[in-house]
Amino acid sequence: MQYTNPVLSGFYPDPSICRAGEDYYLVTSSFEYFPGVPVFHSRDLVHWRQIGHCLLTEKQLSLANAWSSGGIYAPTIRCHDGWFYMTTTNVGGIGNFYVRSRQPEGPWSDPIPVMQKGIDPSLLFDEDGRVYFQSNCSGDPGDGIYQCEIDISNGSMLTESRLLWKGTGGAHPEAPHLYKINGLYYLMIAEGGTEYGHMVTIARSSDPYGPYEPCPHNPILSHRSLKSSLQAMGHADLVQAHDGSWWAVCLGIRPVSYPMRHHLGRETFLAPVTWTPNGWPVIGKEGRIEPVMEAPKLLPVRWPDKPVRDNFDEGRLRYDWTFLRNPKENSWSLQGYPGHLALKGNQATLDDASSPAFVGRRLCHFSCSAAAAVDFQPVHDGEEAGLTVYMNEKYHYDLVIKERSGSRMVLFRRTVGLMRTETWHDCGAGTVVLRIEARPEVFTFFIQQDELGPVEVGRGETHLLSTEVAGGFTGIFLAMYASASRTTGQSTPALFDWFDYEPAE
């Protein structure tokens, strides 16, 4: 049997994986989006379903100071002695910390800070009871991977931080994971930056503090200068399956066109791992990952397909939905207008690095359609509500209902850095269906009312919202949102009756 990469499509970067018996759990970075650190479950390493988030409360995850592509960086998940541990960095807040839970779906504990500096933390539970904490940071010896021993009950450092390895010379040695395999300590890291020169390198030692001997065939994974539909492969984590085989998860991107540009974000890939006679790992086929590969020889366990439509009839939002930073109080509700998601705007708009009334999901397919039925009657000057294709506050396409000269109209707006275009379209009374058709190189926007067919109102190129143009570490979100009057702060609730997301590939 074969499987297709990526195994998690869309903005799911920096994957980390652990095994508990015959179950596998995976987490990824979430940056400025809330809740933080999505958790996935699999029985066969290929088919994954989201079962929750690690960081569900503002006490666990404060994003008040999170800039775009700030917030949560590079989590690691580990299972030890009946507990699950997730360690990560809130770069605009607490810094390095971990949370723990008896169940991977949660609830997870309050954050336990670790005073070692840097980002991309990881944990190794050794057989003698010691717990080693690694991160990428700077010190007098230089940039590289540093380590200390911690008390896992309270996060206190039991030793000073010591430099383990600077890597092989590539830029930004980061994403450390330390493993103990056959009595040796293997330190796997990422180098080259999370861009087209990304790579995975590894070293080993008989002592957890080294010295570390680099693998003679580093990098053990890289697509740099490779003619492939998959690029920027790196930031890997290893797991041994319950049949004894070894596997790696890593991030990568799928550029759409030349010059290469990607807009879905960094995604999660899976590859087999083999070992040389000298005990060094090889990821994929000689350090390369293919779009289609041979699946693990585990019993396939597929999860039900996600429904196309969310009618907002449940008592909570589905796991797909996230907010832009911590949502402001009373900005959304499923109870106020039963069967609807109600958004009540505030003075933050999509142009601000703030917390507008925003409920979005990741764009996970190059070709798909998204639509929402919204009832919104603006009465205050400047308020608006609708859909957005959102990369960050400087790069987004919006389809919104808004008042203009006393009439309710639909505005299609493209914001690309300092450039902005706007076109207005007539809009009758009642519910409006706003629709977005995504294709690899273009988004097309439609409005529909009553029994009339959809009317195209505008287009926007995908590459203008790509990372190569917009910058940052995230991917595109499709979101419902609302904003209030900038002058008075007054707003009218926008009622979303349903939202559809339907892949077309």
Short mmCIF file of C-alpha atoms in Angstrom, two decimals:
data_model
loop_
_atom_site.label_atom_id
_atom_site.label_comp_id
_atom_site.label_asym_id
_atom_site.label_seq_id
_atom_site.Cartn_x
_atom_site.Cartn_y
_atom_site.Cartn_z
CA MET A 1 0.00 0.00 0.00
CA GLN A 2 1.15 3.53 -0.71
CA TYR A 3 0.42 6.87 0.91
CA THR A 4 0.54 10.46 -0.32
CA ASN A 5 2.57 13.27 1.21
CA PRO A 6 1.89 15.52 2.99
CA VAL A 7 0.02 13.51 5.63
CA LEU A 8 -1.22 16.80 7.12
CA SER A 9 -1.84 19.39 4.41
CA GLY A 10 -2.03 23.08 5.08
CA PHE A 11 -0.37 25.16 7.79
CA TYR A 12 0.85 22.41 10.17
CA PRO A 13 4.60 23.07 10.59
CA ASP A 14 7.30 21.82 12.97
CA PRO A 15 5.73 18.41 13.65
CA SER A 16 6.70 16.34 16.67
CA ILE A 17 5.54 12.79 17.31
CA CYS A 18 5.41 10.20 20.09
CA ARG A 19 4.01 6.68 20.48
CA ALA A 20 1.98 5.21 23.33
CA GLY A 21 1.49 1.50 22.71
CA GLU A 22 -0.05 1.26 19.25
CA ASP A 23 -1.26 4.85 19.19
CA TYR A 24 0.63 7.81 17.74
CA TYR A 25 0.26 11.46 18.69
CA LEU A 26 1.50 14.49 16.81
CA VAL A 27 1.63 18.22 17.54
CA THR A 28 2.54 21.22 15.38
CA SER A 29 3.27 24.92 15.79
CA SER A 30 0.37 27.37 15.94
CA PHE A 31 2.11 30.80 16.18
CA GLU A 32 -0.39 33.63 16.80
CA TYR A 33 -3.51 31.45 16.47
CA PHE A 34 -5.63 30.28 19.39
CA PRO A 35 -6.22 27.65 20.77
CA GLY A 36 -2.57 26.67 20.58
CA VAL A 37 -0.74 23.50 19.54
CA PRO A 38 -3.21 21.18 17.76
CA VAL A 39 -2.99 17.51 18.77
CA PHE A 40 -3.51 14.68 16.26
CA HIS A 41 -3.99 10.92 16.69
CA SER A 42 -3.18 8.06 14.33
CA ARG A 43 -3.04 4.26 14.47
CA ASP A 44 -1.08 3.78 11.23
CA LEU A 45 1.07 6.97 10.87
CA VAL A 46 -0.70 7.88 7.61
CA HIS A 47 -4.27 8.76 8.61
CA TRP A 48 -4.59 11.46 11.26
CA ARG A 49 -7.49 13.08 13.09
CA GLN A 50 -7.37 16.09 15.36
CA ILE A 51 -8.41 15.30 18.94
CA GLY A 52 -7.87 18.69 20.57
CA HIS A 53 -5.36 21.39 21.47
CA CYS A 54 -2.77 21.53 24.23
CA LEU A 55 -3.34 25.21 25.06
CA LEU A 56 -7.00 26.08 25.47
CA THR A 57 -7.05 28.97 27.93
CA GLU A 58 -5.53 32.43 28.02
CA LYS A 59 -3.69 31.38 31.20
CA GLN A 60 -2.01 28.61 29.21
CA LEU A 61 -1.44 30.81 26.17
CA SER A 62 -1.40 34.57 26.30
CA LEU A 63 -1.03 36.07 22.83
CA ALA A 64 -1.49 39.70 23.82
CA ASN A 65 2.04 40.51 22.67
CA ALA A 66 2.15 38.11 19.72
CA TRP A 67 3.18 39.73 16.47
CA SER A 68 2.36 38.04 13.16
CA SER A 69 4.38 34.81 13.12
CA GLY A 70 5.03 35.28 16.84
CA GLY A 71 3.40 33.26 19.61
CA ILE A 72 3.97 29.50 19.73
CA TYR A 73 7.09 28.02 18.14
CA ALA A 74 8.07 24.40 17.53
CA PRO A 75 6.49 22.10 20.13
CA THR A 76 7.79 18.68 21.17
CA ILE A 77 5.52 15.91 22.48
CA ARG A 78 6.79 13.01 24.58
CA CYS A 79 5.17 10.22 26.58
CA HIS A 80 6.79 8.97 29.82
CA ASP A 81 5.56 6.96 32.78
CA GLY A 82 1.88 7.41 31.96
CA TRP A 83 2.16 11.16 31.31
CA PHE A 84 2.19 13.16 28.09
CA TYR A 85 4.44 16.20 27.99
CA MET A 86 4.36 19.02 25.45
CA THR A 87 7.12 21.62 25.56
CA THR A 88 7.25 24.73 23.40
CA THR A 89 8.10 28.45 23.35
CA ASN A 90 5.78 31.44 23.57
CA VAL A 91 8.22 33.93 22.06
CA GLY A 92 6.21 37.00 23.07
CA GLY A 93 5.27 35.69 26.49
CA ILE A 94 6.48 33.14 29.01
CA GLY A 95 9.33 31.81 26.86
CA ASN A 96 10.11 28.10 27.19
CA PHE A 97 7.61 25.99 29.14
CA TYR A 98 5.86 22.65 29.17
CA VAL A 99 2.43 21.31 30.01
CA ARG A 100 1.43 17.74 30.88
CA SER A 101 -1.62 15.54 30.81
CA ARG A 102 -2.67 11.97 31.45
CA GLN A 103 -4.56 11.99 28.13
CA PRO A 104 -3.24 13.51 24.89
CA GLU A 105 -6.64 15.05 24.21
CA GLY A 106 -6.32 16.91 27.50
CA PRO A 107 -7.02 18.67 29.73
CA TRP A 108 -3.41 19.83 29.95
CA SER A 109 -1.83 21.49 32.96
CA ASP A 110 -1.01 25.13 33.43
CA PRO A 111 2.37 26.12 31.92
CA ILE A 112 5.50 25.11 33.82
CA PRO A 113 8.29 27.49 32.80
CA VAL A 114 11.89 26.46 32.16
CA MET A 115 14.44 29.23 32.51
CA GLN A 116 16.77 28.00 29.76
CA LYS A 117 16.68 30.53 26.96
CA GLY A 118 16.11 30.03 23.25
CA ILE A 119 13.42 28.36 21.17
CA ASP A 120 12.43 24.91 19.89
CA PRO A 121 12.67 23.05 23.23
CA SER A 122 12.74 19.28 23.54
CA LEU A 123 12.87 16.65 26.28
CA LEU A 124 14.68 13.36 26.84
CA PHE A 125 13.68 11.09 29.71
CA ASP A 126 16.71 8.90 30.43
CA GLU A 127 16.57 5.43 31.93
CA ASP A 128 18.25 6.60 35.14
CA GLY A 129 15.43 9.07 35.85
CA ARG A 130 17.24 12.17 34.66
CA VAL A 131 15.37 14.56 32.37
CA TYR A 132 17.35 16.56 29.81
CA PHE A 133 16.01 19.76 28.25
CA GLN A 134 17.38 21.04 24.93
CA SER A 135 16.82 24.26 23.01
CA ASN A 136 18.40 26.41 20.33
CA CYS A 137 19.95 29.49 21.89
CA SER A 138 23.02 31.69 22.11
CA GLY A 139 25.78 31.75 24.69
CA ASP A 140 29.41 32.67 25.13
CA PRO A 141 30.52 29.58 23.13
CA GLY A 142 28.28 30.66 20.23
CA ASP A 143 24.92 29.77 18.67
CA GLY A 144 23.84 26.16 18.80
CA ILE A 145 22.00 23.53 20.79
CA TYR A 146 22.19 23.93 24.56
CA GLN A 147 21.09 21.53 27.27
CA CYS A 148 20.38 21.43 30.98
CA GLU A 149 18.93 18.88 33.36
CA ILE A 150 15.55 19.79 34.88
CA ASP A 151 13.27 18.65 37.70
CA ILE A 152 10.25 17.48 35.73
CA SER A 153 7.94 18.09 38.71
CA ASN A 154 8.44 21.86 38.64
CA GLY A 155 10.66 22.78 35.68
CA SER A 156 13.56 24.05 37.77
CA MET A 157 17.03 23.79 36.23
CA LEU A 158 19.25 21.35 38.11
CA THR A 159 22.33 22.25 36.05
CA GLU A 160 23.55 25.19 34.04
CA SER A 161 22.99 25.24 30.29
CA ARG A 162 25.83 23.73 28.27
CA LEU A 163 26.51 23.83 24.54
CA LEU A 164 26.08 20.42 22.91
CA TRP A 165 26.64 21.03 19.21
CA LYS A 166 26.81 23.88 16.71
CA GLY A 167 25.76 21.69 13.80
CA THR A 168 27.65 21.20 10.55
CA GLY A 169 27.99 24.88 9.66
CA GLY A 170 24.55 25.61 8.26
CA ALA A 171 22.67 28.71 9.36
CA HIS A 172 20.30 28.58 12.31
CA PRO A 173 21.05 25.27 14.07
CA GLU A 174 17.68 24.61 15.74
CA ALA A 175 14.85 22.10 16.27
CA PRO A 176 16.86 19.75 18.51
CA HIS A 177 15.61 16.30 19.46
CA LEU A 178 17.74 14.00 21.63
CA TYR A 179 17.16 10.23 21.56
CA LYS A 180 18.80 7.34 23.37
CA ILE A 181 19.08 4.42 20.96
CA ASN A 182 21.09 1.26 21.65
CA GLY A 183 22.97 2.99 24.45
CA LEU A 184 24.00 6.03 22.38
CA TYR A 185 22.65 9.58 22.46
CA TYR A 186 21.59 10.84 19.02
CA LEU A 187 21.12 14.61 18.63
CA MET A 188 19.09 15.48 15.53
CA ILE A 189 18.67 19.13 14.51
CA ALA A 190 17.62 21.37 11.62
CA GLU A 191 20.00 23.69 9.82
CA GLY A 192 19.85 26.14 6.94
CA GLY A 193 16.78 28.06 8.09
CA THR A 194 13.21 26.99 7.41
CA GLU A 195 13.57 27.95 3.75
CA TYR A 196 14.81 26.33 0.54
CA GLY A 197 18.19 25.45 2.10
CA HIS A 198 16.56 23.59 5.00
CA MET A 199 18.12 20.29 6.09
CA VAL A 200 18.29 17.75 8.90
CA THR A 201 21.62 16.76 10.43
CA ILE A 202 22.52 14.38 13.25
CA ALA A 203 25.36 13.58 15.63
CA ARG A 204 25.85 11.05 18.42
CA SER A 205 27.74 10.50 21.66
CA SER A 206 28.08 8.00 24.48
CA ASP A 207 27.38 10.84 26.95
CA PRO A 208 24.34 13.14 26.96
CA TYR A 209 26.64 16.19 27.06
CA GLY A 210 28.95 14.95 24.32
CA PRO A 211 31.29 15.45 22.65
CA TYR A 212 29.05 14.71 19.65
CA GLU A 213 30.35 13.00 16.53
CA PRO A 214 28.61 14.21 13.34
CA CYS A 215 27.13 11.66 10.96
CA PRO A 216 29.50 11.14 8.01
CA HIS A 217 26.67 11.43 5.48
CA ASN A 218 25.02 14.60 6.82
CA PRO A 219 22.56 15.99 5.93
CA ILE A 220 20.33 12.97 6.46
CA LEU A 221 17.43 14.88 4.84
CA SER A 222 17.44 17.83 2.46
CA HIS A 223 15.81 18.90 -0.81
CA ARG A 224 18.07 21.92 -1.35
CA SER A 225 18.87 22.47 -5.05
CA LEU A 226 16.69 19.45 -5.88
CA LYS A 227 14.21 19.46 -8.74
CA SER A 228 11.18 18.31 -6.79
CA SER A 229 7.60 19.36 -6.12
CA LEU A 230 8.52 19.17 -2.42
CA GLN A 231 10.90 21.76 -1.03
CA ALA A 232 12.34 23.11 2.25
CA MET A 233 12.25 19.70 3.93
CA GLY A 234 13.49 19.78 7.51
CA HIS A 235 12.65 20.05 11.22
CA ALA A 236 12.21 16.30 11.72
CA ASP A 237 11.31 14.02 14.63
CA LEU A 238 11.81 10.24 14.85
CA VAL A 239 9.52 7.51 16.15
CA GLN A 240 9.83 3.73 16.31
CA ALA A 241 6.57 2.06 15.31
CA HIS A 242 5.11 -0.83 17.29
CA ASP A 243 6.27 -3.24 14.56
CA GLY A 244 9.88 -2.15 15.09
CA SER A 245 10.16 0.02 11.98
CA TRP A 246 11.39 3.61 12.19
CA TRP A 247 9.74 6.70 10.75
CA ALA A 248 10.25 10.44 10.60
CA VAL A 249 7.83 13.32 10.43
CA CYS A 250 9.10 16.64 9.12
CA LEU A 251 7.95 19.87 7.57
CA GLY A 252 8.08 20.83 3.93
CA ILE A 253 6.39 23.06 1.38
CA ARG A 254 4.76 22.61 -2.02
CA PRO A 255 5.51 25.62 -4.26
CA VAL A 256 2.88 26.32 -6.88
CA SER A 257 4.79 27.85 -9.76
CA TYR A 258 8.10 29.26 -10.93
CA PRO A 259 9.59 31.33 -9.45
CA MET A 260 8.76 29.12 -6.50
CA ARG A 261 6.12 30.49 -4.14
CA HIS A 262 3.98 28.67 -1.59
CA HIS A 263 0.84 29.86 0.16
CA LEU A 264 -0.55 26.85 2.08
CA GLY A 265 2.22 27.16 4.63
CA ARG A 266 4.68 24.55 5.85
CA GLU A 267 3.03 21.14 5.99
CA THR A 268 3.66 17.79 7.73
CA PHE A 269 5.33 14.96 5.81
CA LEU A 270 6.10 11.32 6.66
CA ALA A 271 9.06 9.22 5.55
CA PRO A 272 10.59 5.83 6.42
CA VAL A 273 13.89 5.70 8.27
CA THR A 274 16.55 3.04 7.68
CA TRP A 275 19.80 2.50 9.55
CA THR A 276 23.26 1.99 8.09
CA PRO A 277 25.48 -0.89 9.32
CA ASN A 278 27.36 1.75 11.35
CA GLY A 279 24.19 2.83 13.14
CA TRP A 280 23.32 6.07 11.37
CA PRO A 281 19.75 6.90 10.27
CA VAL A 282 18.76 7.67 6.67
CA ILE A 283 15.47 9.48 6.14
CA GLY A 284 13.47 8.56 3.04
CA LYS A 285 15.27 7.49 -0.11
CA GLU A 286 18.88 8.56 0.42
CA GLY A 287 17.73 11.67 2.24
CA ARG A 288 14.87 12.50 -0.09
CA ILE A 289 11.08 12.33 0.37
CA GLU A 290 8.67 11.52 -2.46
CA PRO A 291 5.07 12.68 -2.92
CA VAL A 292 4.00 9.00 -2.99
CA MET A 293 5.80 6.42 -0.83
CA GLU A 294 5.32 2.91 0.54
CA ALA A 295 3.12 2.98 3.62
CA PRO A 296 4.02 1.47 6.99
CA LYS A 297 3.14 -2.19 7.31
CA LEU A 298 0.61 -1.38 10.00
CA LEU A 299 -3.10 -2.12 9.89
CA PRO A 300 -4.65 0.91 8.15
CA VAL A 301 -7.10 2.82 10.32
CA ARG A 302 -9.00 5.52 8.45
CA TRP A 303 -11.11 8.15 10.17
CA PRO A 304 -14.48 9.42 8.90
CA ASP A 305 -14.30 12.21 6.35
CA LYS A 306 -14.94 15.67 7.69
CA PRO A 307 -18.39 17.00 6.77
CA VAL A 308 -18.43 19.71 4.12
CA ARG A 309 -20.88 21.89 6.04
CA ASP A 310 -20.75 23.21 9.58
CA ASN A 311 -24.25 24.33 10.58
CA PHE A 312 -23.04 25.64 13.94
CA ASP A 313 -25.59 23.45 15.71
CA GLU A 314 -23.13 21.95 18.18
CA GLY A 315 -22.45 23.43 21.57
CA ARG A 316 -18.81 24.13 20.75
CA LEU A 317 -16.69 24.99 17.75
CA ARG A 318 -15.11 22.10 15.88
CA TYR A 319 -11.37 21.60 16.25
CA ASP A 320 -10.73 23.09 12.78
CA TRP A 321 -11.76 26.54 13.93
CA THR A 322 -9.26 28.93 15.45
CA PHE A 323 -9.11 32.56 16.52
CA LEU A 324 -6.56 35.21 15.63
CA ARG A 325 -4.83 35.65 19.00
CA ASN A 326 -6.96 35.42 22.15
CA PRO A 327 -10.54 36.27 21.25
CA LYS A 328 -11.96 39.31 22.97
CA GLU A 329 -14.83 38.77 25.37
CA ASN A 330 -18.25 38.61 23.70
CA SER A 331 -16.72 38.68 20.21
CA TRP A 332 -18.34 35.36 19.25
CA SER A 333 -21.16 33.09 20.36
CA LEU A 334 -22.94 29.88 19.44
CA GLN A 335 -25.65 30.35 22.04
CA GLY A 336 -26.98 33.86 21.46
CA TYR A 337 -28.59 32.98 18.13
CA PRO A 338 -29.09 29.18 18.09
CA GLY A 339 -27.96 27.53 14.87
CA HIS A 340 -25.69 30.45 14.04
CA LEU A 341 -22.17 31.60 14.74
CA ALA A 342 -22.59 35.20 15.85
CA LEU A 343 -19.61 37.53 15.50
CA LYS A 344 -19.67 40.92 17.18
CA GLY A 345 -16.91 43.14 15.88
CA ASN A 346 -14.57 45.36 17.86
CA GLN A 347 -12.35 48.21 16.74
CA ALA A 348 -9.59 45.84 15.62
CA THR A 349 -9.62 45.19 11.88
CA LEU A 350 -7.80 42.76 9.62
CA ASP A 351 -5.20 45.50 9.09
CA ASP A 352 -4.17 45.38 12.75
CA ALA A 353 -1.86 42.92 14.51
CA SER A 354 -4.59 42.47 17.09
CA SER A 355 -7.68 40.38 17.88
CA PRO A 356 -10.56 41.15 15.53
CA ALA A 357 -13.70 39.04 15.71
CA PHE A 358 -12.23 36.23 13.61
CA VAL A 359 -13.08 32.51 13.38
CA GLY A 360 -11.02 30.78 10.72
CA ARG A 361 -9.71 27.49 9.44
CA ARG A 362 -6.57 26.59 7.53
CA LEU A 363 -6.59 26.47 3.73
CA CYS A 364 -5.53 22.85 3.23
CA HIS A 365 -6.01 22.32 -0.51
CA PHE A 366 -4.82 24.12 -3.62
CA SER A 367 -8.26 23.52 -5.19
CA CYS A 368 -11.35 23.85 -3.03
CA SER A 369 -14.42 25.97 -2.42
CA ALA A 370 -15.50 27.77 0.71
CA ALA A 371 -18.80 29.52 1.31
CA ALA A 372 -20.79 31.03 4.14
CA ALA A 373 -24.33 32.31 4.53
CA VAL A 374 -24.31 35.55 6.51
CA ASP A 375 -27.08 37.84 7.72
CA PHE A 376 -25.60 41.23 8.53
CA GLN A 377 -27.27 44.61 8.46
CA PRO A 378 -24.69 47.34 9.15
CA VAL A 379 -26.06 50.39 10.91
CA HIS A 380 -22.88 52.05 12.17
CA ASP A 381 -20.40 53.84 9.97
CA GLY A 382 -17.42 51.68 9.05
CA GLU A 383 -18.56 48.34 10.49
CA GLU A 384 -18.30 45.30 8.23
CA ALA A 385 -18.56 41.50 8.22
CA GLY A 386 -17.82 38.71 5.78
CA LEU A 387 -15.05 36.36 4.66
CA THR A 388 -11.33 36.83 4.35
CA VAL A 389 -8.46 34.96 2.73
CA TYR A 390 -5.87 35.89 5.32
CA MET A 391 -2.09 35.55 5.49
CA ASN A 392 -1.33 38.45 7.84
CA GLU A 393 -2.45 42.01 8.55
CA LYS A 394 -0.65 43.34 5.48
CA TYR A 395 -1.69 40.62 3.04
CA HIS A 396 -5.33 39.53 2.75
CA TYR A 397 -8.30 39.44 0.37
CA ASP A 398 -11.71 40.29 1.84
CA LEU A 399 -15.33 39.90 0.73
CA VAL A 400 -17.50 41.89 3.14
CA ILE A 401 -20.90 43.44 3.64
CA LYS A 402 -20.69 47.13 4.46
CA GLU A 403 -22.72 50.33 4.37
CA ARG A 404 -21.98 52.89 1.66
CA SER A 405 -23.92 56.12 1.24
CA GLY A 406 -26.84 54.74 3.19
CA SER A 407 -27.05 51.48 1.24
CA ARG A 408 -25.92 47.98 2.12
CA MET A 409 -23.30 46.83 -0.36
CA VAL A 410 -20.66 44.13 -0.83
CA LEU A 411 -17.03 45.23 -0.93
CA PHE A 412 -14.27 43.15 -2.51
CA ARG A 413 -10.91 44.35 -1.21
CA ARG A 414 -7.34 43.24 -1.93
CA THR A 415 -4.61 44.31 0.49
CA VAL A 416 -1.08 43.54 -0.73
CA GLY A 417 1.45 45.41 1.36
CA LEU A 418 0.96 49.12 0.78
CA MET A 419 -1.25 48.52 -2.25
CA ARG A 420 -5.02 48.26 -1.90
CA THR A 421 -7.82 47.89 -4.43
CA GLU A 422 -11.55 48.06 -3.71
CA THR A 423 -14.64 47.32 -5.83
CA TRP A 424 -18.24 47.74 -4.68
CA HIS A 425 -21.28 45.68 -5.68
CA ASP A 426 -25.00 46.06 -5.06
CA CYS A 427 -26.48 43.92 -2.34
CA GLY A 428 -30.16 43.36 -1.61
CA ALA A 429 -31.75 42.73 1.75
CA GLY A 430 -31.53 39.44 3.63
CA THR A 431 -29.00 36.66 3.83
CA VAL A 432 -26.04 36.73 1.44
CA VAL A 433 -23.94 33.73 0.43
CA LEU A 434 -20.29 34.68 0.10
CA ARG A 435 -18.21 32.16 -1.86
CA ILE A 436 -14.51 31.67 -2.57
CA GLU A 437 -13.19 29.29 -5.22
CA ALA A 438 -9.53 28.41 -4.73
CA ARG A 439 -7.29 27.12 -7.48
CA PRO A 440 -3.49 26.76 -7.38
CA GLU A 441 -2.82 30.21 -8.81
CA VAL A 442 -5.96 32.25 -8.18
CA PHE A 443 -8.83 32.87 -5.75
CA THR A 444 -12.18 33.84 -7.28
CA PHE A 445 -14.87 35.54 -5.20
CA PHE A 446 -18.65 35.34 -5.66
CA ILE A 447 -21.84 36.62 -4.04
CA GLN A 448 -25.24 34.98 -4.28
CA GLN A 449 -28.73 35.97 -3.13
CA ASP A 450 -32.16 34.41 -3.46
CA GLU A 451 -32.48 31.98 -6.39
CA LEU A 452 -30.09 33.84 -8.63
CA GLY A 453 -26.80 32.15 -9.51
CA PRO A 454 -23.50 33.25 -8.04
CA VAL A 455 -22.05 36.49 -9.40
CA GLU A 456 -18.29 36.86 -9.70
CA VAL A 457 -17.05 40.02 -8.02
CA GLY A 458 -13.26 39.71 -8.10
CA ARG A 459 -10.07 37.66 -8.19
CA GLY A 460 -6.77 37.59 -6.38
CA GLU A 461 -3.51 35.82 -7.21
CA THR A 462 -2.39 33.20 -4.70
CA HIS A 463 1.27 34.14 -5.02
CA LEU A 464 0.62 37.63 -3.64
CA LEU A 465 -0.33 35.96 -0.34
CA SER A 466 2.61 33.54 -0.43
CA THR A 467 5.35 33.40 2.18
CA GLU A 468 7.85 34.56 -0.43
CA VAL A 469 5.84 37.81 -0.81
CA ALA A 470 4.10 38.25 2.54
CA GLY A 471 6.85 36.83 4.76
CA GLY A 472 6.39 35.02 8.04
CA PHE A 473 6.04 31.38 9.06
CA THR A 474 2.31 30.76 8.71
CA GLY A 475 -0.10 29.78 5.93
CA ILE A 476 -3.41 31.07 4.61
CA PHE A 477 -6.59 30.98 6.68
CA LEU A 478 -10.15 31.21 5.41
CA ALA A 479 -12.10 33.08 8.05
CA MET A 480 -15.39 34.63 9.00
CA TYR A 481 -14.90 37.97 10.67
CA ALA A 482 -16.50 41.22 11.72
CA SER A 483 -15.27 44.65 12.77
CA ALA A 484 -16.92 47.58 14.48
CA SER A 485 -16.95 51.28 13.75
CA ARG A 486 -13.40 52.59 14.22
CA THR A 487 -14.73 55.85 15.66
CA THR A 488 -17.49 54.69 18.03
CA GLY A 489 -16.71 51.01 18.61
CA GLN A 490 -20.35 50.17 17.97
CA SER A 491 -21.19 47.00 16.05
CA THR A 492 -24.08 44.90 14.87
CA PRO A 493 -23.88 41.10 15.25
CA ALA A 494 -23.12 39.22 12.05
CA LEU A 495 -24.98 35.89 11.96
CA PHE A 496 -23.32 33.07 10.03
CA ASP A 497 -25.87 30.31 9.38
CA TRP A 498 -23.40 27.83 7.90
CA PHE A 499 -19.92 27.49 6.47
CA ASP A 500 -18.85 25.03 3.73
CA TYR A 501 -15.35 23.82 2.93
CA GLU A 502 -15.17 21.34 0.05
CA PRO A 503 -11.93 20.04 -1.47
CA ALA A 504 -11.85 19.79 -5.27
CA GLU A 505 -8.67 17.73 -5.65
#
